[in-house]
Coordinates of C-alpha atoms in Angstrom, one line a residue:
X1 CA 21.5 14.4 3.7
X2 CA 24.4 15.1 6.0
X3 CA 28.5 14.1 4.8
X4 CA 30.2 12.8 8.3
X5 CA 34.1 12.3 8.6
X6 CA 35.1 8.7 10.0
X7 CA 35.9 11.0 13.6
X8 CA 31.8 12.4 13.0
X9 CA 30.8 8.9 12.9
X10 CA 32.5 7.5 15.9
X11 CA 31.3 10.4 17.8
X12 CA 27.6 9.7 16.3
X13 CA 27.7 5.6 17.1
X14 CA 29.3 6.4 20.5
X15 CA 26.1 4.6 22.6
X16 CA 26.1 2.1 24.9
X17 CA 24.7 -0.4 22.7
X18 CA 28.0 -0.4 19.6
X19 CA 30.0 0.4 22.1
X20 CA 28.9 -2.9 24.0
X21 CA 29.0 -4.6 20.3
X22 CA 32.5 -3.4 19.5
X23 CA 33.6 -4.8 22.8
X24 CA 32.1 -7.8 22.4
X25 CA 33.7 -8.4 19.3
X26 CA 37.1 -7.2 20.8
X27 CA 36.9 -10.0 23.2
X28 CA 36.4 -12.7 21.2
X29 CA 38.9 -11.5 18.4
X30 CA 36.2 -11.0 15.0
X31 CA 35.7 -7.7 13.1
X32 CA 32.1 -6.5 13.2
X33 CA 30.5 -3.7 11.2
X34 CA 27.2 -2.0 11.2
X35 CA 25.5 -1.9 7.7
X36 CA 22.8 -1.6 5.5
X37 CA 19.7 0.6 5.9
X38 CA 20.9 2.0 9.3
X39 CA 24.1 3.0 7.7
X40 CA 22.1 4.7 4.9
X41 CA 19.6 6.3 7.0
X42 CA 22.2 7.9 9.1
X43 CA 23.6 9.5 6.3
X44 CA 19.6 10.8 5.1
X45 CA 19.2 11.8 8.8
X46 CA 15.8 9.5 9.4
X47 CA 15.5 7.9 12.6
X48 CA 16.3 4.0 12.7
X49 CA 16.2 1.6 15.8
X50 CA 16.6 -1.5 13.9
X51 CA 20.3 -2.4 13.8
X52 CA 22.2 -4.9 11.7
X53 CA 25.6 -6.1 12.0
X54 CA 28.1 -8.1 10.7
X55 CA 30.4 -10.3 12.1
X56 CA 33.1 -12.1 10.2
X57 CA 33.1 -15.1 11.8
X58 CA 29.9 -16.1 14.3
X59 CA 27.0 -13.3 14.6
X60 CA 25.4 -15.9 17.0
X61 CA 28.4 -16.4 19.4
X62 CA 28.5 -12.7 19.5
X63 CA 24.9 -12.0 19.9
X64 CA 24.9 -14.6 22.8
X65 CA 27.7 -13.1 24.6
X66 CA 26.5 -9.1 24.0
X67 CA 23.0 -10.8 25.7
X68 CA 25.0 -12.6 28.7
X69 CA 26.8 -8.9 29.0
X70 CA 23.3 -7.0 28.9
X71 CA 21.8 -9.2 31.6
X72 CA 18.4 -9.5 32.3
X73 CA 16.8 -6.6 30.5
X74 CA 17.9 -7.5 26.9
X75 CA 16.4 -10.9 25.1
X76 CA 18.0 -13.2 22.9
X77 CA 17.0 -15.1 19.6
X78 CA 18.5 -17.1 18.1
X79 CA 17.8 -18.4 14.1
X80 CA 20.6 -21.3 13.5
X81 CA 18.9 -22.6 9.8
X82 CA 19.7 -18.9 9.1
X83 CA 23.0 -18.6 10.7
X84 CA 21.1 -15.2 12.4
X85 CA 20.4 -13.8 15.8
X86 CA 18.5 -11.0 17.3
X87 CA 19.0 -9.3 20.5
X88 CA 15.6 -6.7 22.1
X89 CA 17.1 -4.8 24.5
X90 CA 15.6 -1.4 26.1
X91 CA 18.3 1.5 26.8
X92 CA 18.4 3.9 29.7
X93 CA 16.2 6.1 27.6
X94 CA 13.4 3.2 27.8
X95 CA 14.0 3.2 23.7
X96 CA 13.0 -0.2 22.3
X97 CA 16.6 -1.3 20.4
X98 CA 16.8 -4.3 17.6
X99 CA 20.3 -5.7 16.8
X100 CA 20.5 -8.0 13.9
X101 CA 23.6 -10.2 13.7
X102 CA 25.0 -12.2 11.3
X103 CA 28.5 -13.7 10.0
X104 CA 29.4 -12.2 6.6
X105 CA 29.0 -14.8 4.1
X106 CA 29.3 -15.2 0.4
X107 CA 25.8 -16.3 -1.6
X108 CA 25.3 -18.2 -4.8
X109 CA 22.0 -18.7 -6.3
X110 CA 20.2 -21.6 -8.5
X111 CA 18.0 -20.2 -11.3
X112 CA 14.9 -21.5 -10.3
X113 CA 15.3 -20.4 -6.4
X114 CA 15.6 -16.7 -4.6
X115 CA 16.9 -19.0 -1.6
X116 CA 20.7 -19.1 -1.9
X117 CA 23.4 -21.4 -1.4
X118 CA 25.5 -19.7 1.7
X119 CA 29.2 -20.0 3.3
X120 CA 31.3 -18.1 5.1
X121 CA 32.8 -15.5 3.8
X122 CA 34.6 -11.9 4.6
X123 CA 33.7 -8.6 4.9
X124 CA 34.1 -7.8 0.7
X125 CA 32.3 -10.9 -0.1
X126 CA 29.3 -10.0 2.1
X127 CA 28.8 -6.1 0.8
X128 CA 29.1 -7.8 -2.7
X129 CA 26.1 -9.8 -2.0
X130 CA 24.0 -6.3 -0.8
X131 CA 21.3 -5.4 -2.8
X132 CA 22.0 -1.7 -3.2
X133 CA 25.1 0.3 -2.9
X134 CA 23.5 2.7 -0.9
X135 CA 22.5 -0.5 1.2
X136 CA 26.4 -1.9 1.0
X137 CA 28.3 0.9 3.2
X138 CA 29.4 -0.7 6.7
X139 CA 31.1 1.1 9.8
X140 CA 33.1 -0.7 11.6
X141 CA 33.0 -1.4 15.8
X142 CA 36.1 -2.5 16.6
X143 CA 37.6 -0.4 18.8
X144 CA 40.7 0.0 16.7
X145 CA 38.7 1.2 13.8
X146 CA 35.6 2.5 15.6
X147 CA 33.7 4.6 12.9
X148 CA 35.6 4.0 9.4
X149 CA 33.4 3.7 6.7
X150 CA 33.9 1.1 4.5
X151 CA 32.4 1.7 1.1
X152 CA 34.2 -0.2 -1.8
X153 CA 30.8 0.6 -4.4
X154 CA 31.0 4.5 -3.9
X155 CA 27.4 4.3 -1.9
X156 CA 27.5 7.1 -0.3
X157 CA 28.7 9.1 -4.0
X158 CA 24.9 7.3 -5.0
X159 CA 23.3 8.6 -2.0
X160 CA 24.2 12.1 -2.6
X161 CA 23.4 12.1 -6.3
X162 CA 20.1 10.3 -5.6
X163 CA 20.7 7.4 -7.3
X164 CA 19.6 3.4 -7.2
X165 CA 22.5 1.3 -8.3
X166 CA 23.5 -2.6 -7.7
X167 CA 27.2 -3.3 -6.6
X168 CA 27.8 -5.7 -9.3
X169 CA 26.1 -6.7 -12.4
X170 CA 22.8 -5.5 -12.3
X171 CA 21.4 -8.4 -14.1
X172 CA 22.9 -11.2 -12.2
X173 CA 22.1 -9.2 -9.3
X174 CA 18.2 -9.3 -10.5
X175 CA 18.8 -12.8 -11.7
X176 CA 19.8 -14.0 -8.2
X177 CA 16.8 -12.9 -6.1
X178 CA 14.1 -11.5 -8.5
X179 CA 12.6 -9.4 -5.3
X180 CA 15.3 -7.1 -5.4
X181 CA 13.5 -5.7 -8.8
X182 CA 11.0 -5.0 -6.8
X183 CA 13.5 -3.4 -3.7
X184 CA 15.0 -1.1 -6.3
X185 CA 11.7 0.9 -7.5
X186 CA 10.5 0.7 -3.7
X187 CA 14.0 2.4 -2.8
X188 CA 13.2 4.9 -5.5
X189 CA 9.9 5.6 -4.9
X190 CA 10.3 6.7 -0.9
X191 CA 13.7 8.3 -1.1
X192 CA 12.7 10.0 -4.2
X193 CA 16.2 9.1 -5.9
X194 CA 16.4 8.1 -10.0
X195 CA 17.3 4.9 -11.1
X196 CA 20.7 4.6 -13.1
X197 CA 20.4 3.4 -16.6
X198 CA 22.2 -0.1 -16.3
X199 CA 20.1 -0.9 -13.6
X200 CA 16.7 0.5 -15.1
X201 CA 17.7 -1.7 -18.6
X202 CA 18.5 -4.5 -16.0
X203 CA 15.4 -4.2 -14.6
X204 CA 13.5 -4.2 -18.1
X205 CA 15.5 -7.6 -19.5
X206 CA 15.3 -9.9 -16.2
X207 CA 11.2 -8.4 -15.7
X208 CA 10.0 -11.7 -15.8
X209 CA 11.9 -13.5 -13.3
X210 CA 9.8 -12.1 -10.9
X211 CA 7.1 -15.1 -11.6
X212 CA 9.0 -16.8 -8.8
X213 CA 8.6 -14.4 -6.4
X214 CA 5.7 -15.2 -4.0
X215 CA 2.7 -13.2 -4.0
X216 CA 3.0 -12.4 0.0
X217 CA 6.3 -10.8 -0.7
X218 CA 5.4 -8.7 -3.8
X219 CA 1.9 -7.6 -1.6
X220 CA 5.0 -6.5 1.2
X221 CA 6.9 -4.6 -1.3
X222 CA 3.8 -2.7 -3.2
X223 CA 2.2 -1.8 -0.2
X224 CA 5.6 0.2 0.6
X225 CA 5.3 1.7 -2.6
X226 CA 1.8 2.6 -1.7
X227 CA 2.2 4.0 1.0
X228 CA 5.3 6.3 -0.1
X229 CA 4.6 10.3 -0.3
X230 CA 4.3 10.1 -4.1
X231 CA 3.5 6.4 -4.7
X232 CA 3.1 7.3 -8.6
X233 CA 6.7 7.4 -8.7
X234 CA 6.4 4.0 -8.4
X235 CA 4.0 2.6 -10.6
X236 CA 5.2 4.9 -13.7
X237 CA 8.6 2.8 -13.1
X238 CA 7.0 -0.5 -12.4
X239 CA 4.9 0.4 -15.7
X240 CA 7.9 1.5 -18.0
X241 CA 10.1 -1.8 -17.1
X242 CA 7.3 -4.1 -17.7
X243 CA 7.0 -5.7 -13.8
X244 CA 3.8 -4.4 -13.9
X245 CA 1.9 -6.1 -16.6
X246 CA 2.8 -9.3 -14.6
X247 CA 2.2 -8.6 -11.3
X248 CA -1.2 -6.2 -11.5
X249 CA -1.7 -6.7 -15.9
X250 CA -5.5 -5.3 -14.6
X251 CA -3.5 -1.6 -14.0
X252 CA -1.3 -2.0 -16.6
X253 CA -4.1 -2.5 -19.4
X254 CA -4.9 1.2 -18.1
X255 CA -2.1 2.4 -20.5
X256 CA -3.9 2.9 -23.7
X257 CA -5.7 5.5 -25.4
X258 CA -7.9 5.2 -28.4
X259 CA -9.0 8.0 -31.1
X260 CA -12.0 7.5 -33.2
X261 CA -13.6 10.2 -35.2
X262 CA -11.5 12.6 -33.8
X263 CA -12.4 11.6 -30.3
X264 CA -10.4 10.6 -27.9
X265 CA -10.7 9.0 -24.2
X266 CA -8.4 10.1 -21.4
X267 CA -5.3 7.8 -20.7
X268 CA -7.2 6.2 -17.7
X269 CA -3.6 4.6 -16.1
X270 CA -2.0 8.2 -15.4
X271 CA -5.8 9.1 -14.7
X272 CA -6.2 6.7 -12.1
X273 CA -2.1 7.5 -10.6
X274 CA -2.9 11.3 -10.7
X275 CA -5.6 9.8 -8.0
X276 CA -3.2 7.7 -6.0
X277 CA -1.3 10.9 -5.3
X278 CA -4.5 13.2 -4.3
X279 CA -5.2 10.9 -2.0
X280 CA -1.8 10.7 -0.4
X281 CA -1.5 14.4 -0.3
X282 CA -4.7 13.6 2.5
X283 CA -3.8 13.9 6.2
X284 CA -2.4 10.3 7.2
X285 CA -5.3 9.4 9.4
X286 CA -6.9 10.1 6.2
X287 CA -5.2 8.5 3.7
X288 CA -4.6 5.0 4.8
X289 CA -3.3 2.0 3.1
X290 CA -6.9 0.3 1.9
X291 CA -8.5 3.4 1.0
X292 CA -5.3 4.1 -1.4
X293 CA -5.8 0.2 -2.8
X294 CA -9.4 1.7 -3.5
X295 CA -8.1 4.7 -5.4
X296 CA -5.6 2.5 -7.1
X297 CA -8.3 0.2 -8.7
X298 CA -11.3 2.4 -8.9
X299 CA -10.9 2.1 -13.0
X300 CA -9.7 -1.0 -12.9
X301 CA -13.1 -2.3 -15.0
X302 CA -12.6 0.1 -17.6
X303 CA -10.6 -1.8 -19.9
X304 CA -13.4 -4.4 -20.0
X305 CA -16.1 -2.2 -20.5
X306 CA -15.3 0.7 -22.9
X307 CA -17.4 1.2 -25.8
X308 CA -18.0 3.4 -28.5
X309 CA -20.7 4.8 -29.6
X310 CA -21.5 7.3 -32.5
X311 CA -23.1 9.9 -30.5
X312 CA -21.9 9.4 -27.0
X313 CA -18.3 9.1 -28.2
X314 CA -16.0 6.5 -25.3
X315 CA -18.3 5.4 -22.6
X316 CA -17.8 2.7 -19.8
X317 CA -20.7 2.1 -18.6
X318 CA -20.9 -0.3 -15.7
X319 CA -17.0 0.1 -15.3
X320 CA -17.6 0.5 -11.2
X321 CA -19.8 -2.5 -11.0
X322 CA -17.1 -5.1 -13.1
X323 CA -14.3 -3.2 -11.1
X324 CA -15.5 -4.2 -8.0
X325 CA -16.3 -7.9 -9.2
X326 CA -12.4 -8.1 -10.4
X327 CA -11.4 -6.9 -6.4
X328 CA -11.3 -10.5 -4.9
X329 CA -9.3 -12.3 -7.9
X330 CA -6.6 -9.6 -7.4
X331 CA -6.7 -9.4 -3.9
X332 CA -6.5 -13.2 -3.7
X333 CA -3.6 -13.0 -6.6
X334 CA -1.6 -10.5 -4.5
X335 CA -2.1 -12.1 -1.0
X336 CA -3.4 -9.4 0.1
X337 CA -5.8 -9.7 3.1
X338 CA -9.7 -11.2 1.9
X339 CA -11.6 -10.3 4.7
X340 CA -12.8 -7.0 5.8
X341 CA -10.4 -5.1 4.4
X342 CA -11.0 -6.6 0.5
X343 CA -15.1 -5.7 1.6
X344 CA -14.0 -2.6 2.1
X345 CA -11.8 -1.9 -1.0
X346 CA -14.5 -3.7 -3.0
X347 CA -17.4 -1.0 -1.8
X348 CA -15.6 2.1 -2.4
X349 CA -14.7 0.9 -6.5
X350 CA -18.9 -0.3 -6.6
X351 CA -20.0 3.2 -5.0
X352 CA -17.2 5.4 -6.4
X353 CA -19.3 7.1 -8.9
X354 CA -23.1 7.8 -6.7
X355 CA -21.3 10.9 -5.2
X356 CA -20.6 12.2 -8.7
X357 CA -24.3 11.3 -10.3
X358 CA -25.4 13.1 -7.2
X359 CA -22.9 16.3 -7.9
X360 CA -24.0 16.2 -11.6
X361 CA -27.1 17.1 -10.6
X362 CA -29.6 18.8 -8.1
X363 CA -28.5 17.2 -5.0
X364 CA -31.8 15.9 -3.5
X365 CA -32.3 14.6 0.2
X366 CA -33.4 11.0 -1.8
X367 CA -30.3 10.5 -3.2
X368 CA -28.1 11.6 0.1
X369 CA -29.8 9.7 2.0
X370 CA -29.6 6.5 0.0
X371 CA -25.6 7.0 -0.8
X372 CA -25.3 7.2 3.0
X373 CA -27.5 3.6 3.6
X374 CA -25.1 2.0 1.0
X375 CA -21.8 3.4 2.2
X376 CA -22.8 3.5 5.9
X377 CA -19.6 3.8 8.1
X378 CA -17.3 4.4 5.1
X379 CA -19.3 7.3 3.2
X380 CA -16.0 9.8 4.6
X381 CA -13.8 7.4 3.1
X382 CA -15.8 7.0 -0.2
X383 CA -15.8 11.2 -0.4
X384 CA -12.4 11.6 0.1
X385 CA -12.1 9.4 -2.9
X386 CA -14.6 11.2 -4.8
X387 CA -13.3 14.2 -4.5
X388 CA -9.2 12.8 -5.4
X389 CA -11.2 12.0 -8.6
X390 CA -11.8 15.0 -9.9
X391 CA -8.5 14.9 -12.1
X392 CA -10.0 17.6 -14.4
X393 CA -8.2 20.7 -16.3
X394 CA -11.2 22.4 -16.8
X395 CA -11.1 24.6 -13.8
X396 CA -14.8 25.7 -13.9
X397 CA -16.3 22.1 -14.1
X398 CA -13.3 21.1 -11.4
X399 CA -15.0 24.2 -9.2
X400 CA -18.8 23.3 -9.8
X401 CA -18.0 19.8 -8.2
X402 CA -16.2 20.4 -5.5
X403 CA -19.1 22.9 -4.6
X404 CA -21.7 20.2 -5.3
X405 CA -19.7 17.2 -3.1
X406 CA -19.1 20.4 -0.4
X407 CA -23.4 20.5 -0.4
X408 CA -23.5 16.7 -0.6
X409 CA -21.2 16.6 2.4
X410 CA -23.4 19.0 4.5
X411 CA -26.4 17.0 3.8
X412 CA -24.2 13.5 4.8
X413 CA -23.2 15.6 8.6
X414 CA -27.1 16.7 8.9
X415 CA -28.0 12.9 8.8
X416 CA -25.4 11.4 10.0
X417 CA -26.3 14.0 13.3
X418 CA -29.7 12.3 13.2
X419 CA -28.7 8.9 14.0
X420 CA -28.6 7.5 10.1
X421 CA -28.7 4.1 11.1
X422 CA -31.7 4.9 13.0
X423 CA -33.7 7.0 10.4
X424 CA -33.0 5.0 7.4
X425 CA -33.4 1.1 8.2
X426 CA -37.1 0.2 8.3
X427 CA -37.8 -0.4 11.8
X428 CA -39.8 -3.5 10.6
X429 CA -37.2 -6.4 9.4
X430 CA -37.3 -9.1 7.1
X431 CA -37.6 -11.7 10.1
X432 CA -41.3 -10.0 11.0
X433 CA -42.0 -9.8 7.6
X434 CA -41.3 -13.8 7.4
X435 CA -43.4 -14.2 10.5
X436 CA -46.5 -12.2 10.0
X437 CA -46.7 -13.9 6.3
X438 CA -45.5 -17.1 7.0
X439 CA -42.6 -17.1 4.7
X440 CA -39.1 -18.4 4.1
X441 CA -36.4 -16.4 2.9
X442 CA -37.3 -15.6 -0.6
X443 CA -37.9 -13.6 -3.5
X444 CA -40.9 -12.1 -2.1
X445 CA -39.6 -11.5 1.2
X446 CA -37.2 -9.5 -0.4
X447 CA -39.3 -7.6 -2.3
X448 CA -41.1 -6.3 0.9
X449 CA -38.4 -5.1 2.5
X450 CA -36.9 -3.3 -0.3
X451 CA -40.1 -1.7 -0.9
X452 CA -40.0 -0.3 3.0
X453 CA -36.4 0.8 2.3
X454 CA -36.9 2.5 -0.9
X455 CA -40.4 4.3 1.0
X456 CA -37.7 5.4 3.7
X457 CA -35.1 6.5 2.0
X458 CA -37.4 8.8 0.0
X459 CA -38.8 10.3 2.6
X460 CA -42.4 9.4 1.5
X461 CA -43.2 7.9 4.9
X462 CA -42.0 8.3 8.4
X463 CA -40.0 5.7 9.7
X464 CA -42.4 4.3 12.0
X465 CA -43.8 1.1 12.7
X466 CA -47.8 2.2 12.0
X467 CA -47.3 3.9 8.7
X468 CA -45.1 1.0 7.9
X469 CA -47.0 -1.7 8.3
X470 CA -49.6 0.2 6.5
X471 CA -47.5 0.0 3.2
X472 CA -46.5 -3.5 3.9
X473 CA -50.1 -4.4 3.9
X474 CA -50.7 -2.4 0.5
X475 CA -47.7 -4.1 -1.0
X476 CA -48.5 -8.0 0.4
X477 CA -52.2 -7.4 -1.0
X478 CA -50.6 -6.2 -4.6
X479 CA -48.6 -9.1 -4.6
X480 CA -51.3 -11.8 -4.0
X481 CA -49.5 -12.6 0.1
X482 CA -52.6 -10.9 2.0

């Protein structure tokens, strides 16, 4: 973070574009200010192009007139239900700009709506309304006062000392648009900055206001959080206020462990957070958002299926299977997206354990070569996640795995070198199979092919269509078909 003087600024925001703004607003005789997030990240030194400023008096009259001065390489839009405008405009250095305007306004709030009551309002009133005061500094454009910062909450005191506060009351604050809970860890989470007490209790006592939030926007905010450097920062806090046993209670449940005989089970919420992070710490090609959903419910069936037993001590058997059964219902809770990218999630918690039976033991070709026919495309993917699993202290057990998953992986590059796809479906399908024993889809049918499959996928015949058929015979005859 970088301290500038109100002369540093003016000399920073000297560009075409607020210089352009500041005339603008000269012209017509309103005070404008850029604020919020650009503000703040010109203070942490990260790169912004989206703009907002506010105009007391009409954003739209001055977005309209900084468009007619731009000419034909800037474009206009225009929002009047929201009193808003935008204006795209490319600079000399062919950067892509975003201005947001609007008029500074006051807000009031009913307590069954985020959507707020709105009217004019000044400068003080609008920064009041701000989320954040690291989000509630404004510099002004006017060419009179071209660079003062204007920060009544102390903002930039908070940005130094890493903190998330609210302007006012944090309560009401939380009270008026529940999201903001939500803001305030996702703030915390990717600038790595505390939250101050009032605000954290605030966040604990007003928790469940966030049932009126829709799902779309929570999914907007928690993929954010997910997609942070350490996005356990976040779920520890969503955890600890209570948001989270409302908006994901299937994680939440995680939080428990349970002694019996002296024996107890690992706390399988940290567990499954300690994951999170190991996969973040991947390369980002590496580490995307869906494969970090997968390592965020890859336990999720545990709480359903733990057991104890007298000899084994905690099991949870199963847990992977149930896990990925609970996938759609939360995905479908959360908004999230149900097609491919729910699939996909939804494999990786069914398959997340193969790779480990496989390390446990002697890795056979057999095995390999069935984890690859299950996982096809994704089997990288489900490694990765396999190997952010191993959470273990014990460093000799942690060692032995990785060595196995390293053999496991060799084996995966020798096939997948072969043309997998080739080598382990049977090249005789279950439309043949219908044909040559007059059949419908059916049980039986079924049975035949998985019997070529499994004879493939062993090894125990070559993938060819006369040895093939030579099975399917054996089998069809055994079964009363042929």
């Amino acid at each position: 973070m970088r301290l500038y003087t109100d002369k540093e600024l003016a000399e920073i925001l000297d560009q075409d574009i607020f210089k352009k703004i500041g005339d603008v607003a000269d012209s017509m005789g309103v005070e404008c200010y850029v604020v919020g997030g650009y503000v703040r990240d010109l203070f942490l030194e990260r790169p912004s192009n989206d703009i907002d400023v506010v105009v007391v008096g009409s954003g739209i009259a001055v977005a309209t007139e900084l468009k007619r001065r731009l000419g034909r390489r800037a474009h206009l839009s225009v929002f009047k239900n929201f009193g808003t405008a935008q204006v795209k405009w490319r600079n000399d250095e062919k950067q892509e700009m975003e201005v947001e305007f609007v008029g500074a306004r006051r807000e009031s709030y009913s307590h069954d709506s985020r959507k707020p009551i709105v009217e004019d309002g000044t400068l003080e009133d609008d920064q009041n309304r701000r989320d954040f005061t690291i989000n509630a500094m404004a510099i002004c454009l006017n060419s009179s006062r071209f660079g003062e910062l204007v920060d009544p909450f102390n903002g930039l005191a908070d940005l130094e000392d890493g903190i998330i506060a609210t302007p006012l009351d944090p309560e009401v604050t939380f009270s008026d648009d529940p999201l903001r809970m939500m803001r305030c860890i996702r703030f915390a989470t990717q600038l790595n900055f505390l939250i101050e007490e009032r605000t954290f209790e605030a966040l604990e006592h007003m928790a469940g206001r966030i049932k009126i939030v829709s799902g779309e926007r929570i999914e907007v905010e928690l993929n954010k959080i997910m997609m942070s450097a350490v996005p356990s920062r976040g779920f520890v806090d969503l955890q600890r206020c209570g948001l989270l046993n409302i908006i994901l209670p299937e994680l939440s449940a995680l939080d428990i462990v349970e002694q019996r005989n002296g024996r107890a089970h690992k706390n399988n919420f940290y567990h499954t957070l300690e994951v999170l992070d190991n996969i973040s710490r991947q390369p980002s090609d590496s580490s995307h958002l869906y494969l970090r959903w997968a390592a965020l419910l890859h336990d999720i069936g545990k709480t359903q299926t733990k057991r104890w037993d007298a000899l084994a001590g905690w099991t949870f058997h199963n847990h992977n299977y149930i896990g990925a059964k609970m996938v759609p219902q939360i995905f479908r809770r959360l908004k999230l997206p149900m097609g491919a990218e729910m699939k996909y999630v939804q494999k990786l918690v069914d398959l997340h354990m193969r790779p480990q039976a496989i390390a446990d033991n002697e890795v056979t070709d057999s095995a390999v070569r069935r984890l690859l026919s299950d996982a096809g495309d994704d089997i990288d993917d489900l490694m990765t996640l396999c190997e952010a699993d191993i959470t273990s202290k014990n460093e000799v057990k942690k060692k032995i795995f990785l060595e196995n998953f390293r053999i496991v992986r060799e084996k995966l590059a020798d096939l997948q070198e072969k043309d997998y796809k080739r080598l382990l479906q049977p090249c005789i399908d279950g439309n043949e199979i219908m044909a040559l024993f007059n059949l419908k889809p059916s049980r039986e049918v079924g049975v035949l092919k998985q019997t070529l499959k499994d004879a493939v996928l062993d090894n125990r015949v070559e993938n060819e269509r006369e040895p093939l058929m030579q099975l399917l015979m054996e089998k069809a005859r055994e079964m009363g078909l042929a």
